[in-house]
Short mmCIF file of C-alpha atoms in Angstrom, two decimals:
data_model
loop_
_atom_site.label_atom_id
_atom_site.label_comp_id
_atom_site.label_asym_id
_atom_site.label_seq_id
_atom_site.Cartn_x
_atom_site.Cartn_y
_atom_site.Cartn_z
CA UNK A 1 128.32 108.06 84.14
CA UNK A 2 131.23 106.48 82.47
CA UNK A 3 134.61 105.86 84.36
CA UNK A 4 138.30 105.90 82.94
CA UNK A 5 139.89 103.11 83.47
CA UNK A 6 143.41 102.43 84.47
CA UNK A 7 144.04 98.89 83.84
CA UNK A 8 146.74 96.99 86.72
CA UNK A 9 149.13 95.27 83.98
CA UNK A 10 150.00 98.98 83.44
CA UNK A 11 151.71 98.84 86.82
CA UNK A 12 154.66 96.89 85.25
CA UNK A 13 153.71 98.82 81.71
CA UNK A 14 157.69 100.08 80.88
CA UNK A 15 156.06 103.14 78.83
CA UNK A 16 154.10 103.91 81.94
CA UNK A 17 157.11 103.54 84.19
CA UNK A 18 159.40 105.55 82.21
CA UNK A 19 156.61 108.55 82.80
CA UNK A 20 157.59 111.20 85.54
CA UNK A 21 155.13 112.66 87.98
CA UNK A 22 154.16 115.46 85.53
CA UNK A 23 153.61 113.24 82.33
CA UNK A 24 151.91 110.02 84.12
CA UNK A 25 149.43 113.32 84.93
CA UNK A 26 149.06 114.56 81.55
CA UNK A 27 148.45 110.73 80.39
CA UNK A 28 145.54 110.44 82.87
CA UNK A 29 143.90 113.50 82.44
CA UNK A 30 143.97 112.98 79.07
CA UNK A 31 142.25 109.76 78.96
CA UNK A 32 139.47 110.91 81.09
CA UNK A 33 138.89 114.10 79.13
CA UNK A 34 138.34 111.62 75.75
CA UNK A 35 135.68 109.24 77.80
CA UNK A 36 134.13 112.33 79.20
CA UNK A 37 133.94 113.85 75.76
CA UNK A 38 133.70 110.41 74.14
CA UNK A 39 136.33 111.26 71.49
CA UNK A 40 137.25 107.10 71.04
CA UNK A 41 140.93 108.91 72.09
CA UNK A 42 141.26 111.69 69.49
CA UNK A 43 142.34 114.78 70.40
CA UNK A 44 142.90 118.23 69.26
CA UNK A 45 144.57 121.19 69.67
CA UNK A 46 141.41 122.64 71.31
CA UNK A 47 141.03 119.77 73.52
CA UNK A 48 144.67 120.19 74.75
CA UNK A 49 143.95 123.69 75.80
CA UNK A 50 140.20 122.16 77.54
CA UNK A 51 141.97 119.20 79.57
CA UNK A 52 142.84 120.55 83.03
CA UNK A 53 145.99 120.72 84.83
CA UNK A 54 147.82 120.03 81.12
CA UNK A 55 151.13 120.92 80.45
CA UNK A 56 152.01 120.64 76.58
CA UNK A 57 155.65 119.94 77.69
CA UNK A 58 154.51 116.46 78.11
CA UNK A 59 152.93 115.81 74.69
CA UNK A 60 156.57 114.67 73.19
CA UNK A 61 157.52 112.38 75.72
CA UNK A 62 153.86 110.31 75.32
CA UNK A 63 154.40 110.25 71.79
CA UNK A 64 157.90 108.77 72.10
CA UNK A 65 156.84 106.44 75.25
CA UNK A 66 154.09 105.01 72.53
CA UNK A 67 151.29 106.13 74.63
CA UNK A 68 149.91 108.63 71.87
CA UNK A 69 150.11 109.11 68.23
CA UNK A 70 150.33 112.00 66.19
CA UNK A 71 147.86 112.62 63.66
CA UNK A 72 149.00 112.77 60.24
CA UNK A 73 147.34 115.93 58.53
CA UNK A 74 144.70 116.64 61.59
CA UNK A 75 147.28 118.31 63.60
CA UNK A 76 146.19 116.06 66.41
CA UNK A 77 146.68 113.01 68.21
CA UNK A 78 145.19 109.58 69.52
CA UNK A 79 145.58 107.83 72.76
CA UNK A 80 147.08 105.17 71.47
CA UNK A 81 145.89 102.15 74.15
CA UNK A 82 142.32 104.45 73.92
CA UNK A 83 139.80 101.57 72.36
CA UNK A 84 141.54 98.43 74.01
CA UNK A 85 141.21 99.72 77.52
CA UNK A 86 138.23 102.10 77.44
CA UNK A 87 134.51 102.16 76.60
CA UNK A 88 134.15 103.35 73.01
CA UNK A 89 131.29 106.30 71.69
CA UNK A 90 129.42 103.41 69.73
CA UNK A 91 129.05 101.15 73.31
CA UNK A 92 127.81 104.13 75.08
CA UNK A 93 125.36 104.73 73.08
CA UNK A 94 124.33 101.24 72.34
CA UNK A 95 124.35 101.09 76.54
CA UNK A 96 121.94 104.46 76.47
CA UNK A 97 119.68 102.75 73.91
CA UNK A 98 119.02 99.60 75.78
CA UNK A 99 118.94 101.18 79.04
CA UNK A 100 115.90 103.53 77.38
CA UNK A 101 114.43 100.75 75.55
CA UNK A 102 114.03 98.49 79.44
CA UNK A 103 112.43 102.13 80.82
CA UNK A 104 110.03 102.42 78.51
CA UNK A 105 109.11 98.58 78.71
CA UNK A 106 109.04 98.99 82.41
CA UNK A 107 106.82 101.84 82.29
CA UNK A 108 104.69 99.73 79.62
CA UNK A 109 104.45 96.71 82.25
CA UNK A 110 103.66 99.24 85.19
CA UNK A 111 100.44 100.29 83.07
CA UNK A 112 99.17 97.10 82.03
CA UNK A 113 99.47 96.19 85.54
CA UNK A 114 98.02 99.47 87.14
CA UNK A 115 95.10 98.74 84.30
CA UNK A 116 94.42 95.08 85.39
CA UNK A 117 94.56 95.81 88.89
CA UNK A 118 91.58 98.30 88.05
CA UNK A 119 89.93 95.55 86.43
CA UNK A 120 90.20 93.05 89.35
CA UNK A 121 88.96 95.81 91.65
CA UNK A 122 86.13 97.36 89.40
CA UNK A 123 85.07 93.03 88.79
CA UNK A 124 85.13 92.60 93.04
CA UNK A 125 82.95 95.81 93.13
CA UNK A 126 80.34 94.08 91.20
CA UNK A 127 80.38 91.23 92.83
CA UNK A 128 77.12 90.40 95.13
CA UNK A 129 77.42 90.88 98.95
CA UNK A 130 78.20 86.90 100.67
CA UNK A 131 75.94 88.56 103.56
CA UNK A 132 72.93 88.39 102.05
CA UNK A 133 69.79 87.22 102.61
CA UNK A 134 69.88 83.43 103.98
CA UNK A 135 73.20 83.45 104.84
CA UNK A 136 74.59 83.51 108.74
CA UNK A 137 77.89 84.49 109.72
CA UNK A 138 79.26 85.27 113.35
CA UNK A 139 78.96 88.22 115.09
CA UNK A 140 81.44 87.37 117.10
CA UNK A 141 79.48 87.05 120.48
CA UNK A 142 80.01 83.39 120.67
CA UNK A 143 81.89 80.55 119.03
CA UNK A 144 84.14 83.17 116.97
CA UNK A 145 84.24 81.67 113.43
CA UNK A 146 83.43 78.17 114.90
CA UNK A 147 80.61 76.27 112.73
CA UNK A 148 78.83 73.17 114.94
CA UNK A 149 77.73 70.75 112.34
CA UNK A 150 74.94 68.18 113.14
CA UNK A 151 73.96 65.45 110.87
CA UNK A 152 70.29 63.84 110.80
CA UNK A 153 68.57 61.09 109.14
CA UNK A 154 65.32 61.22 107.95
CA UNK A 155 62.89 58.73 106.43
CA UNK A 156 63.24 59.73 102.82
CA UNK A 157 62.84 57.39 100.15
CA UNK A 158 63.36 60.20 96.81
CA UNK A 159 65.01 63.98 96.87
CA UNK A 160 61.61 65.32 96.28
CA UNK A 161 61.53 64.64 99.98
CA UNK A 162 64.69 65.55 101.23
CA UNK A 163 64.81 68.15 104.04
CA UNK A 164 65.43 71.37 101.60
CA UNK A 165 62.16 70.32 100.19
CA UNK A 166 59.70 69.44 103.45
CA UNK A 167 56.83 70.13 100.98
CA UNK A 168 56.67 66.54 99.99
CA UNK A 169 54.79 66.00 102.86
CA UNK A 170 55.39 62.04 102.21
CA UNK A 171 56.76 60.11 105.03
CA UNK A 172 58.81 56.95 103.97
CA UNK A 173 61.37 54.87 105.34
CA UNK A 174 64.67 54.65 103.61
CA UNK A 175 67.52 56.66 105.52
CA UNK A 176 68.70 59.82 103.95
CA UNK A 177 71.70 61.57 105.58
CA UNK A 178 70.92 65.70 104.80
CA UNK A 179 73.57 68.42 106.89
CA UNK A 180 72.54 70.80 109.37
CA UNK A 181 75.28 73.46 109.91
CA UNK A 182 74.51 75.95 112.86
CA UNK A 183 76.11 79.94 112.23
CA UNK A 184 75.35 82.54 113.95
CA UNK A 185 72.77 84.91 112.51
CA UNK A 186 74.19 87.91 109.86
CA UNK A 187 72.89 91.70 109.99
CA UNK A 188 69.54 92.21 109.93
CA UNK A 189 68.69 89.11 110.95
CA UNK A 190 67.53 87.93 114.66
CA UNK A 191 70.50 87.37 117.40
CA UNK A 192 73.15 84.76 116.93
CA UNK A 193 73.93 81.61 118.29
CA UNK A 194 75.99 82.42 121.45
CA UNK A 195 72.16 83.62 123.14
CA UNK A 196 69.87 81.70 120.89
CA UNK A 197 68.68 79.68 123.68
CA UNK A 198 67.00 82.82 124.99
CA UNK A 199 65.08 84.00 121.78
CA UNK A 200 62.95 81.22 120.47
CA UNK A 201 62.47 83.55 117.39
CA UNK A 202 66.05 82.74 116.61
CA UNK A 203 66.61 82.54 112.71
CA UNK A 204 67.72 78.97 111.08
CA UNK A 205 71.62 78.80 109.64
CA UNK A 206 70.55 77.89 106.41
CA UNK A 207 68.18 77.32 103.84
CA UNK A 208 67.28 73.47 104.55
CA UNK A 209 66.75 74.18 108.06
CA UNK A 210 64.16 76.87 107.05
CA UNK A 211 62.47 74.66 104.97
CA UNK A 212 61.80 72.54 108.01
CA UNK A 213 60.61 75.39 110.19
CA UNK A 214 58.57 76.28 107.08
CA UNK A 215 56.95 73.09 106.75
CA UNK A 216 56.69 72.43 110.51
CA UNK A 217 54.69 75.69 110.57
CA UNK A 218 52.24 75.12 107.52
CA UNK A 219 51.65 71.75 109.78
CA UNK A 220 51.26 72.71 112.97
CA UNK A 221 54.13 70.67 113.75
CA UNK A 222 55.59 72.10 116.91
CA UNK A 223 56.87 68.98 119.08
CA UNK A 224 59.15 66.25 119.20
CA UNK A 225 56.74 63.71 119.15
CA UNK A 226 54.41 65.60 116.21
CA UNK A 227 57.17 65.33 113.84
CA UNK A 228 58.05 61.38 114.65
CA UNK A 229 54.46 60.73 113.62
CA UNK A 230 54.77 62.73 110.47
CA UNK A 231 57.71 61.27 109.48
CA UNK A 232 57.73 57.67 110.43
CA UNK A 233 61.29 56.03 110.64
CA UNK A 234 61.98 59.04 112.28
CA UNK A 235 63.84 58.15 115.93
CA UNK A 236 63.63 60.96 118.66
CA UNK A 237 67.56 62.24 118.37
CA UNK A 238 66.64 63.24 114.84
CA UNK A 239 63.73 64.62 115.53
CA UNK A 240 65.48 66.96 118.01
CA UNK A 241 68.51 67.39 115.56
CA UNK A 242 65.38 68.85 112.73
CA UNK A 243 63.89 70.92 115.06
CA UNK A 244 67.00 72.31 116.65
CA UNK A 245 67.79 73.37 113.25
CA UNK A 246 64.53 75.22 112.72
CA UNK A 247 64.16 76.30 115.72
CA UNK A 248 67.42 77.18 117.07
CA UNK A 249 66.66 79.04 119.67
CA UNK A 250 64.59 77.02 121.48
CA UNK A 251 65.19 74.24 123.55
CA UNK A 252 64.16 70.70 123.36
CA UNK A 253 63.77 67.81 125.19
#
């Protein structure tokens, strides 16, 4: 929607001043009919008789005032002030064009932002479960979202040794620092940490600490004091620490 516009300076305007009641009337109605109509401030006789509230008495005094010009061989007239004060045909539609041009590259940036949004979600569809086998997370019955790290050293002297592999089965005596990090058990999997001291079953937190249970089972190696004399340089706080990770629902001492 396009306004007429009445511009201030024509407060002291001496054309518009010299206007009575009737004429100033005529004079606005006109210029809204032409940016309604979007004549650029032409007029003819059929838009005379179209423009409401028009009295054709006062088309002689705006053509003396200066406010419209006659037509020569048209038999019509033009707001004289028309172009300098409102919006022309040509802006409009320029205006119209641009403003249909930004919808359709909104639209076009909607899409390709609907479609990669489809991607994204059709991509995290595919992606694998991070409960799955081997992997704890709380249930929420104790230590919500807590994780109780304990660090042990073992007499290690290459990685073949280290505590992800236990198969090594050789005991040496250079300290190697391996993590041990206690979660509670995920679905499917025994209870979880808040009442592991009550199910000796209990299932390790992660895959070096089921190593050890592995290899502690495969060797009979059930005891604090069994698994200092496998693994000599071993001191009895680690050896608790290993088979707490194992084994952690059971208690040591």
């Amino acid at each position: 929607m396009t306004d007429a516009r009445l511009p201030e300076r024509w407060l002291m305007d001496r054309r518009i001043q010299r206007l009575n009641a009737e004429q100033f009337r005529a004079y606005t109605m006109s210029l809204m009919y032409a940016v309604c109509n979007r004549t650029d401030g032409q007029l003819t006789e059929d838009d005379i008789e179209a423009i409401p509230h028009f009295e054709r008495g006062s088309i002689p005094p705006l053509v003396a005032a200066g406010l419209w010009r006659q037509e020569e061989g048209s038999g019509g007239w033009v707001i004289t002030d028309y172009l300098a004060t409102q919006t022309s045909r040509a802006q409009l539609e320029a205006a119209e064009m641009a403003r249909t041009k930004e919808a359709q590259r909104s639209a076009q940036n909607r899409g390709r932002a609907k479609a990669a949004r489809a991607v994204t979600d059709a991509e995290s569809c595919s992606t694998p479960d991070s409960t799955a086998y081997g992997t704890a997370y709380d249930t929420g019955q104790a230590r919500q979202g807590q994780d109780r790290q304990k660090t042990l050293s073992s007499g290690i002297e290459s990685s073949d040794a280290m505590p992800g592999n236990p198969m090594a089965q050789k005991p040496v005596a250079s300290p190697v620092t391996a993590a041990v990090t206690r979660n509670p058990g995920s679905e499917g999997m025994p209870v979880s940490v808040g009442r592991l001291a009550l199910d000796p079953d209990a299932w390790p937190a992660d895959d070096d600490a089921l190593s050890w249970r592995t290899w502690c089972e495969e060797n009979s190696v059930l005891t604090v004091q069994g698994l200092i004399d496998a693994w000599p340089g071993l001191n009895e706080a680690q050896a608790l620490n290993m088979l707490a990770g194992a084994y952690p629902g059971r208690e040591w001492s």
